[in-house]
Every structure is written in structure tokens, then in C-alpha cells.
mmCIF file of C-alpha atoms in Angstrom:
data_model
loop_
_atom_site.group_PDB
_atom_site.id
_atom_site.type_symbol
_atom_site.label_atom_id
_atom_site.label_comp_id
_atom_site.label_asym_id
_atom_site.label_seq_id
_atom_site.Cartn_x
_atom_site.Cartn_y
_atom_site.Cartn_z
ATOM 1 C CA MET A 1 -18.686 -90.643 -51.309
ATOM 2 C CA PRO A 2 -18.492 -87.077 -50.373
ATOM 3 C CA LYS A 3 -15.255 -84.974 -51.119
ATOM 4 C CA ILE A 4 -13.191 -84.302 -48.114
ATOM 5 C CA ASP A 5 -13.723 -80.646 -47.087
ATOM 6 C CA LEU A 6 -11.015 -79.249 -44.726
ATOM 7 C CA TYR A 7 -13.020 -76.004 -44.035
ATOM 8 C CA ARG A 8 -16.757 -76.490 -44.066
ATOM 9 C CA ASN A 9 -17.883 -77.895 -40.804
ATOM 10 C CA VAL A 10 -15.493 -75.675 -38.671
ATOM 11 C CA HIS A 11 -16.344 -72.675 -40.549
ATOM 12 C CA MET A 12 -19.962 -73.120 -39.888
ATOM 13 C CA GLY A 13 -19.445 -73.330 -36.127
ATOM 14 C CA GLN A 14 -17.278 -70.180 -36.287
ATOM 15 C CA ARG A 15 -20.006 -68.135 -38.121
ATOM 16 C CA VAL A 16 -22.769 -69.100 -35.790
ATOM 17 C CA ARG A 17 -20.356 -68.042 -32.626
ATOM 18 C CA LEU A 18 -19.426 -64.897 -34.296
ATOM 19 C CA PHE A 19 -23.000 -63.953 -35.095
ATOM 20 C CA THR A 20 -24.203 -64.851 -31.688
ATOM 21 C CA LEU A 21 -21.514 -62.792 -29.967
ATOM 22 C CA ALA A 22 -22.156 -59.704 -32.254
ATOM 23 C CA THR A 23 -25.967 -60.014 -31.367
ATOM 24 C CA GLU A 24 -25.434 -60.670 -27.637
ATOM 25 C CA LEU A 25 -22.682 -57.758 -27.344
ATOM 26 C CA GLY A 26 -24.860 -55.268 -29.047
ATOM 27 C CA ALA A 27 -27.986 -56.126 -26.749
ATOM 28 C CA ALA A 28 -26.006 -56.471 -23.482
ATOM 29 C CA ASP A 29 -26.618 -54.122 -20.472
ATOM 30 C CA ILE A 30 -23.207 -52.896 -20.178
ATOM 31 C CA THR A 31 -24.060 -51.062 -16.853
ATOM 32 C CA SER A 32 -24.726 -54.302 -14.874
ATOM 33 C CA SER A 33 -22.218 -55.535 -12.652
ATOM 34 C CA GLY A 34 -19.225 -57.434 -14.337
ATOM 35 C CA ALA A 35 -20.833 -57.032 -17.769
ATOM 36 C CA ALA A 36 -18.094 -54.985 -19.299
ATOM 37 C CA ALA A 37 -15.470 -57.496 -18.188
ATOM 38 C CA GLU A 38 -17.515 -60.478 -19.371
ATOM 39 C CA GLN A 39 -18.155 -58.807 -22.802
ATOM 40 C CA ALA A 40 -14.556 -57.719 -23.283
ATOM 41 C CA GLU A 41 -13.227 -61.417 -22.195
ATOM 42 C CA ARG A 42 -15.663 -62.984 -24.692
ATOM 43 C CA CYS A 43 -14.304 -60.797 -27.583
ATOM 44 C CA LEU A 44 -10.417 -61.394 -26.589
ATOM 45 C CA ALA A 45 -11.299 -65.189 -26.368
ATOM 46 C CA MET A 46 -12.784 -65.066 -29.995
ATOM 47 C CA THR A 47 -9.765 -63.422 -31.455
ATOM 48 C CA GLN A 48 -7.344 -65.888 -29.655
ATOM 49 C CA GLU A 49 -9.504 -68.729 -30.994
ATOM 50 C CA LEU A 50 -9.446 -67.302 -34.537
ATOM 51 C CA ARG A 51 -5.724 -66.750 -34.425
ATOM 52 C CA GLU A 52 -5.167 -70.350 -33.286
ATOM 53 C CA HIS A 53 -7.485 -71.691 -36.089
ATOM 54 C CA ALA A 54 -5.198 -69.821 -38.501
ATOM 55 C CA ASP A 55 -2.184 -71.321 -37.132
ATOM 56 C CA HIS A 56 -3.722 -74.729 -37.479
ATOM 57 C CA GLU A 57 -4.673 -74.090 -41.213
ATOM 58 C CA ASP A 58 -1.016 -73.005 -41.785
ATOM 59 C CA THR A 59 0.419 -75.899 -40.220
ATOM 60 C CA PHE A 60 -1.884 -78.690 -41.598
ATOM 61 C CA ILE A 61 -3.453 -77.274 -44.672
ATOM 62 C CA HIS A 62 -1.739 -74.318 -46.395
ATOM 63 C CA GLN A 63 1.629 -75.865 -46.738
ATOM 64 C CA LEU A 64 0.131 -78.209 -49.161
ATOM 65 C CA LEU A 65 -1.829 -75.416 -50.886
ATOM 66 C CA ARG A 66 1.549 -73.475 -51.322
ATOM 67 C CA GLU A 67 3.029 -76.486 -52.828
ATOM 68 C CA ARG A 68 0.208 -77.266 -55.322
ATOM 69 C CA ALA A 69 -1.734 -73.920 -55.775
ATOM 70 C CA PRO A 70 0.671 -71.015 -54.840
ATOM 71 C CA GLU A 71 -1.505 -68.284 -56.197
ATOM 72 C CA ALA A 72 -4.298 -69.335 -53.932
ATOM 73 C CA ALA A 73 -2.025 -69.465 -51.042
ATOM 74 C CA ASP A 74 -0.697 -66.027 -51.961
ATOM 75 C CA ALA A 75 -4.422 -64.815 -51.852
ATOM 76 C CA LEU A 76 -4.804 -66.224 -48.407
ATOM 77 C CA ASP A 77 -1.779 -64.567 -47.101
ATOM 78 C CA ALA A 78 -3.081 -61.161 -48.087
ATOM 79 C CA GLU A 79 -6.290 -61.660 -46.323
ATOM 80 C CA HIS A 80 -4.327 -62.406 -43.187
ATOM 81 C CA ILE A 81 -2.808 -58.926 -43.059
ATOM 82 C CA ARG A 82 -6.359 -57.447 -43.076
ATOM 83 C CA LEU A 83 -7.401 -59.898 -40.470
ATOM 84 C CA ASP A 84 -4.466 -59.201 -38.185
ATOM 85 C CA ALA A 85 -5.246 -55.399 -38.275
ATOM 86 C CA ALA A 86 -8.852 -56.157 -37.354
ATOM 87 C CA PHE A 87 -8.063 -58.565 -34.574
ATOM 88 C CA THR A 88 -5.687 -55.870 -33.008
ATOM 89 C CA THR A 89 -8.300 -53.347 -33.076
ATOM 90 C CA LEU A 90 -10.810 -55.484 -31.456
ATOM 91 C CA ASP A 91 -8.428 -56.599 -28.773
ATOM 92 C CA GLU A 92 -7.583 -52.803 -27.984
ATOM 93 C CA GLN A 93 -11.120 -51.884 -27.588
ATOM 94 C CA ALA A 94 -11.926 -55.075 -25.529
ATOM 95 C CA ARG A 95 -9.084 -54.376 -23.024
ATOM 96 C CA SER A 96 -10.020 -50.896 -22.432
ATOM 97 C CA LEU A 97 -13.703 -51.488 -21.971
ATOM 98 C CA PRO A 98 -13.646 -52.707 -18.294
ATOM 99 C CA GLY A 99 -11.774 -49.347 -17.087
ATOM 100 C CA THR A 100 -14.205 -47.209 -19.063
ATOM 101 C CA PRO A 101 -16.018 -44.628 -16.702
ATOM 102 C CA ALA A 102 -19.711 -45.386 -16.157
ATOM 103 C CA GLU A 103 -20.851 -42.304 -18.192
ATOM 104 C CA ALA A 104 -18.857 -43.400 -21.437
ATOM 105 C CA LEU A 105 -19.600 -47.082 -21.252
ATOM 106 C CA PRO A 106 -22.462 -46.982 -23.807
ATOM 107 C CA GLU A 107 -20.402 -45.432 -26.503
ATOM 108 C CA ALA A 108 -17.414 -47.785 -25.557
ATOM 109 C CA GLN A 109 -19.839 -50.729 -25.931
ATOM 110 C CA HIS A 110 -20.716 -49.453 -29.331
ATOM 111 C CA ALA A 111 -17.197 -48.867 -30.187
ATOM 112 C CA LEU A 112 -16.496 -52.624 -29.260
ATOM 113 C CA TYR A 113 -19.493 -53.788 -31.243
ATOM 114 C CA LEU A 114 -18.287 -51.992 -34.418
ATOM 115 C CA ALA A 115 -14.731 -53.201 -33.922
ATOM 116 C CA LEU A 116 -16.216 -56.805 -33.615
ATOM 117 C CA ASN A 117 -18.284 -56.493 -36.833
ATOM 118 C CA GLU A 118 -15.274 -55.310 -38.656
ATOM 119 C CA VAL A 119 -13.638 -58.560 -37.698
ATOM 120 C CA ILE A 120 -16.677 -60.471 -38.846
ATOM 121 C CA SER A 121 -16.593 -58.618 -42.089
ATOM 122 C CA ALA A 122 -13.084 -59.287 -42.651
ATOM 123 C CA TYR A 123 -13.458 -63.004 -41.432
ATOM 124 C CA LEU A 124 -16.321 -63.815 -43.609
ATOM 125 C CA ALA A 125 -14.461 -62.543 -46.603
ATOM 126 C CA HIS A 126 -11.650 -64.851 -45.656
ATOM 127 C CA LEU A 127 -13.629 -67.897 -45.097
ATOM 128 C CA HIS A 128 -15.238 -67.197 -48.531
ATOM 129 C CA LEU A 129 -11.853 -67.231 -50.203
ATOM 130 C CA GLU A 130 -10.980 -70.520 -48.592
ATOM 131 C CA GLU A 131 -14.100 -72.272 -49.239
ATOM 132 C CA THR A 132 -14.355 -71.127 -53.008
ATOM 133 C CA VAL A 133 -10.885 -70.684 -53.933
ATOM 134 C CA ALA A 134 -8.467 -72.739 -51.641
ATOM 135 C CA MET A 135 -10.494 -75.800 -51.212
ATOM 136 C CA PRO A 136 -11.535 -76.171 -54.974
ATOM 137 C CA ALA A 137 -7.665 -75.764 -55.678
ATOM 138 C CA LEU A 138 -6.845 -78.460 -53.340
ATOM 139 C CA TRP A 139 -9.412 -80.835 -54.821
ATOM 140 C CA GLN A 140 -7.839 -80.195 -58.213
ATOM 141 C CA TYR A 141 -4.282 -80.656 -57.272
ATOM 142 C CA ALA A 142 -4.392 -83.161 -54.193
ATOM 143 C CA GLY A 143 -6.025 -86.565 -54.023
ATOM 144 C CA ASP A 144 -8.231 -87.871 -51.445
ATOM 145 C CA THR A 145 -5.232 -89.780 -49.741
ATOM 146 C CA GLU A 146 -3.320 -86.655 -49.145
ATOM 147 C CA LEU A 147 -6.386 -84.593 -47.908
ATOM 148 C CA GLY A 148 -7.337 -87.379 -45.607
ATOM 149 C CA ALA A 149 -3.651 -87.344 -44.289
ATOM 150 C CA VAL A 150 -3.931 -83.643 -43.557
ATOM 151 C CA LEU A 151 -7.261 -84.192 -41.647
ATOM 152 C CA ALA A 152 -5.809 -87.405 -39.906
ATOM 153 C CA ALA A 153 -2.642 -85.275 -38.681
ATOM 154 C CA PHE A 154 -4.626 -82.281 -37.555
ATOM 155 C CA ARG A 155 -6.989 -84.616 -35.423
ATOM 156 C CA ALA A 156 -3.890 -86.531 -33.976
ATOM 157 C CA SER A 157 -2.528 -83.280 -32.807
ATOM 158 C CA ARG A 158 -5.383 -82.541 -30.556
ATOM 159 C CA THR A 159 -5.648 -83.488 -26.997
ATOM 160 C CA PRO A 160 -8.814 -85.309 -25.994
ATOM 161 C CA GLU A 161 -9.850 -82.093 -24.187
ATOM 162 C CA GLU A 162 -9.225 -80.028 -27.419
ATOM 163 C CA ALA A 163 -11.072 -82.462 -29.615
ATOM 164 C CA LEU A 164 -14.142 -82.256 -27.363
ATOM 165 C CA THR A 165 -13.906 -78.432 -27.526
ATOM 166 C CA ASP A 166 -13.837 -78.630 -31.449
ATOM 167 C CA LEU A 167 -16.833 -80.852 -31.497
ATOM 168 C CA ARG A 168 -18.895 -78.437 -29.106
ATOM 169 C CA ARG A 169 -18.070 -75.499 -31.206
ATOM 170 C CA MET A 170 -19.005 -77.155 -34.352
ATOM 171 C CA LEU A 171 -21.854 -79.445 -33.808
ATOM 172 C CA PRO A 172 -24.704 -76.987 -33.101
ATOM 173 C CA ALA A 173 -23.900 -75.320 -36.468
ATOM 174 C CA LEU A 174 -24.288 -78.526 -38.610
ATOM 175 C CA PRO A 175 -27.255 -80.168 -40.487
ATOM 176 C CA PRO A 176 -28.747 -83.248 -38.501
ATOM 177 C CA ALA A 177 -27.389 -85.862 -40.876
ATOM 178 C CA VAL A 178 -23.957 -84.334 -40.763
ATOM 179 C CA ARG A 179 -23.981 -83.988 -36.943
ATOM 180 C CA ALA A 180 -25.106 -87.731 -36.694
ATOM 181 C CA ALA A 181 -22.243 -88.861 -38.921
ATOM 182 C CA ILE A 182 -19.756 -87.011 -36.806
ATOM 183 C CA ALA A 183 -21.130 -88.149 -33.486
ATOM 184 C CA ARG A 184 -21.364 -91.886 -34.899
ATOM 185 C CA GLY A 185 -17.785 -91.729 -35.900
ATOM 186 C CA VAL A 186 -16.772 -90.436 -32.314
ATOM 187 C CA ILE A 187 -18.599 -93.091 -30.504
ATOM 188 C CA GLU A 188 -17.427 -95.805 -32.729
ATOM 189 C CA ALA A 189 -13.959 -94.883 -32.046
ATOM 190 C CA ALA A 190 -14.104 -95.325 -28.485
ATOM 191 C CA PRO A 191 -16.035 -98.739 -27.569
ATOM 192 C CA GLY A 192 -17.036 -98.617 -23.861
ATOM 193 C CA GLN A 193 -17.011 -94.940 -23.608
ATOM 194 C CA GLU A 194 -19.914 -94.179 -25.868
ATOM 195 C CA ALA A 195 -22.396 -92.613 -23.436
ATOM 196 C CA GLY A 196 -19.824 -90.463 -21.625
ATOM 197 C CA LEU A 197 -18.189 -89.085 -24.951
ATOM 198 C CA LEU A 198 -21.567 -88.279 -26.438
ATOM 199 C CA ALA A 199 -22.774 -86.499 -23.396
ATOM 200 C CA ALA A 200 -19.474 -84.505 -23.279
ATOM 201 C CA ALA A 201 -19.562 -83.547 -27.127
ATOM 202 C CA THR A 202 -23.032 -82.527 -27.110
ATOM 203 C CA THR A 203 -23.379 -80.092 -24.298
ATOM 204 C CA THR A 204 -23.836 -77.185 -26.659
ATOM 205 C CA LEU A 205 -26.648 -78.544 -28.653
ATOM 206 C CA SER A 206 -30.092 -77.279 -27.990
ATOM 207 C CA PRO A 207 -32.467 -79.781 -26.402
ATOM 208 C CA GLY A 208 -34.241 -80.289 -29.781
ATOM 209 C CA GLN A 209 -30.970 -80.873 -31.575
ATOM 210 C CA ARG A 210 -29.807 -83.410 -29.069
ATOM 211 C CA ARG A 211 -33.267 -85.321 -29.196
ATOM 212 C CA ARG A 212 -32.795 -85.402 -32.892
ATOM 213 C CA LEU A 213 -29.316 -86.615 -32.648
ATOM 214 C CA TYR A 214 -30.332 -89.501 -30.445
ATOM 215 C CA ASP A 215 -33.153 -90.421 -32.668
ATOM 216 C CA ASP A 216 -30.715 -90.307 -35.747
ATOM 217 C CA LEU A 217 -28.148 -92.514 -33.871
ATOM 218 C CA GLY A 218 -31.006 -94.874 -32.814
ATOM 219 C CA VAL A 219 -30.119 -94.557 -29.128
ATOM 220 C CA PRO A 220 -32.733 -96.054 -26.863
ATOM 221 C CA GLU A 221 -34.724 -93.689 -24.817
ATOM 222 C CA ALA A 222 -33.346 -95.001 -21.442
ATOM 223 C CA TRP A 223 -29.771 -94.646 -22.746
ATOM 224 C CA ALA A 224 -30.302 -91.212 -24.144
ATOM 225 C CA LEU A 225 -31.921 -90.068 -20.585
ATOM 226 C CA GLN A 226 -28.843 -91.643 -18.874
ATOM 227 C CA VAL A 227 -26.311 -89.568 -20.925
ATOM 228 C CA GLN A 228 -28.111 -86.098 -20.689
ATOM 229 C CA PRO A 229 -25.520 -83.690 -19.078
#
């Protein structure tokens, strides 16, 4: 039975969306109508999401970590200082972008791009610490029952809408077998609502990913076509 990993899947989704945001921000035609406001809003939404994610970890994971492996918890706290500074800089750059004069927009766009990549640099280091220090410490000092309880408590705290958002952010970044296992658990937990839930949870998958998921789940073709969003 695989170990319970509290970080892996959600972190994979975060990496994909951070890299995508950086690529698309760098290539955006910032002079087109509404582009500056759109790119600024995307950056602000990302920092808000990452802050909320950190709050969830502090609430559901890191309290246990502080009890069992305080040195690992201290290392994560130190990372948060660097992250908070990077988030603040990115937010400031993003908020100023829409009001920038047209002639200064290209340089302002690049400044925002650099600030975003500083966030990514700091955040990747943070993810690596959680995955290679914090999670192994939890495996060493906490049992499967405790880790399962952490995961169950987090899931119980999410509204149905929030749970769907979590899936949409995560599923495209995962290997097919992991994606299918998660989707199978979702539809088995809601008998009678399988088609609608699967359709709602997979809106961010590519057509190829969605077809592979239906194949892996053994979904009949007619039913698969029925639930296409």
C-alpha cells in the first residue's frame, strides 16, 4: 500500500500552474485591450491561492510536524519569511501594472515577470523542503492512522465547490494511474451523481487526458460522451 503523502499531488498541480503563468505572462501582448489588468489579476490570484494553501498546511499538517519533528517545522517557518517577502513584491508589481502609461508597459510587464519568477524560485525551494524533509519526518514519527486523519480533516473542511476547485487544479498535473485512482474515489463516494461529478472535476483536463481517464475508469463511450463539459 502506498504511503500517505500529504504534499505530492497538490504540489504537482501548483508547479504546472506556476510555470504556465510565467510562460504566458512573459509572452503576453501587454498592449492589447485589458491585457495588463488580466495578467495582474492572474498574479494576484496566484499569491492569494498560495497563501491560502500555506494556511491549510499550518492548520492541518504542520501542527503535527511541530509536535513530532520541531526542527523540520522550524525550517519551514524560516522559508515562510522569504516567501512572504516575494509574495508582497509580486502583489505590488501586479497592482501597479494596469495603471502604467502605455510607453512604460513593456518594462513594467518584465518587472512583473521577474517578480513572479522570484516567487517561483522561492516557492520551489519551499516545496522541495516539504517533500524531502517534512514528509519523511512525518513518515518517521507519525503513523498511517494519524496521517490519514490529517487528510480526512482537511477534506471535511472543504465545501463541495472548494473540493472541485482542488481537483481541477491538481488532476491535469498527475500521471494517468494516479488521476484515475482519485477520480474513482470521487465517483464511488457519490452514487447517483457520478456523471455530473466526473464532468465537473475534469474541465481542466486536455481532451487526450480526459479520453485516457475514461478508458482507465472503464467508462462506456456513450456515458463518456454524455458527461463531456
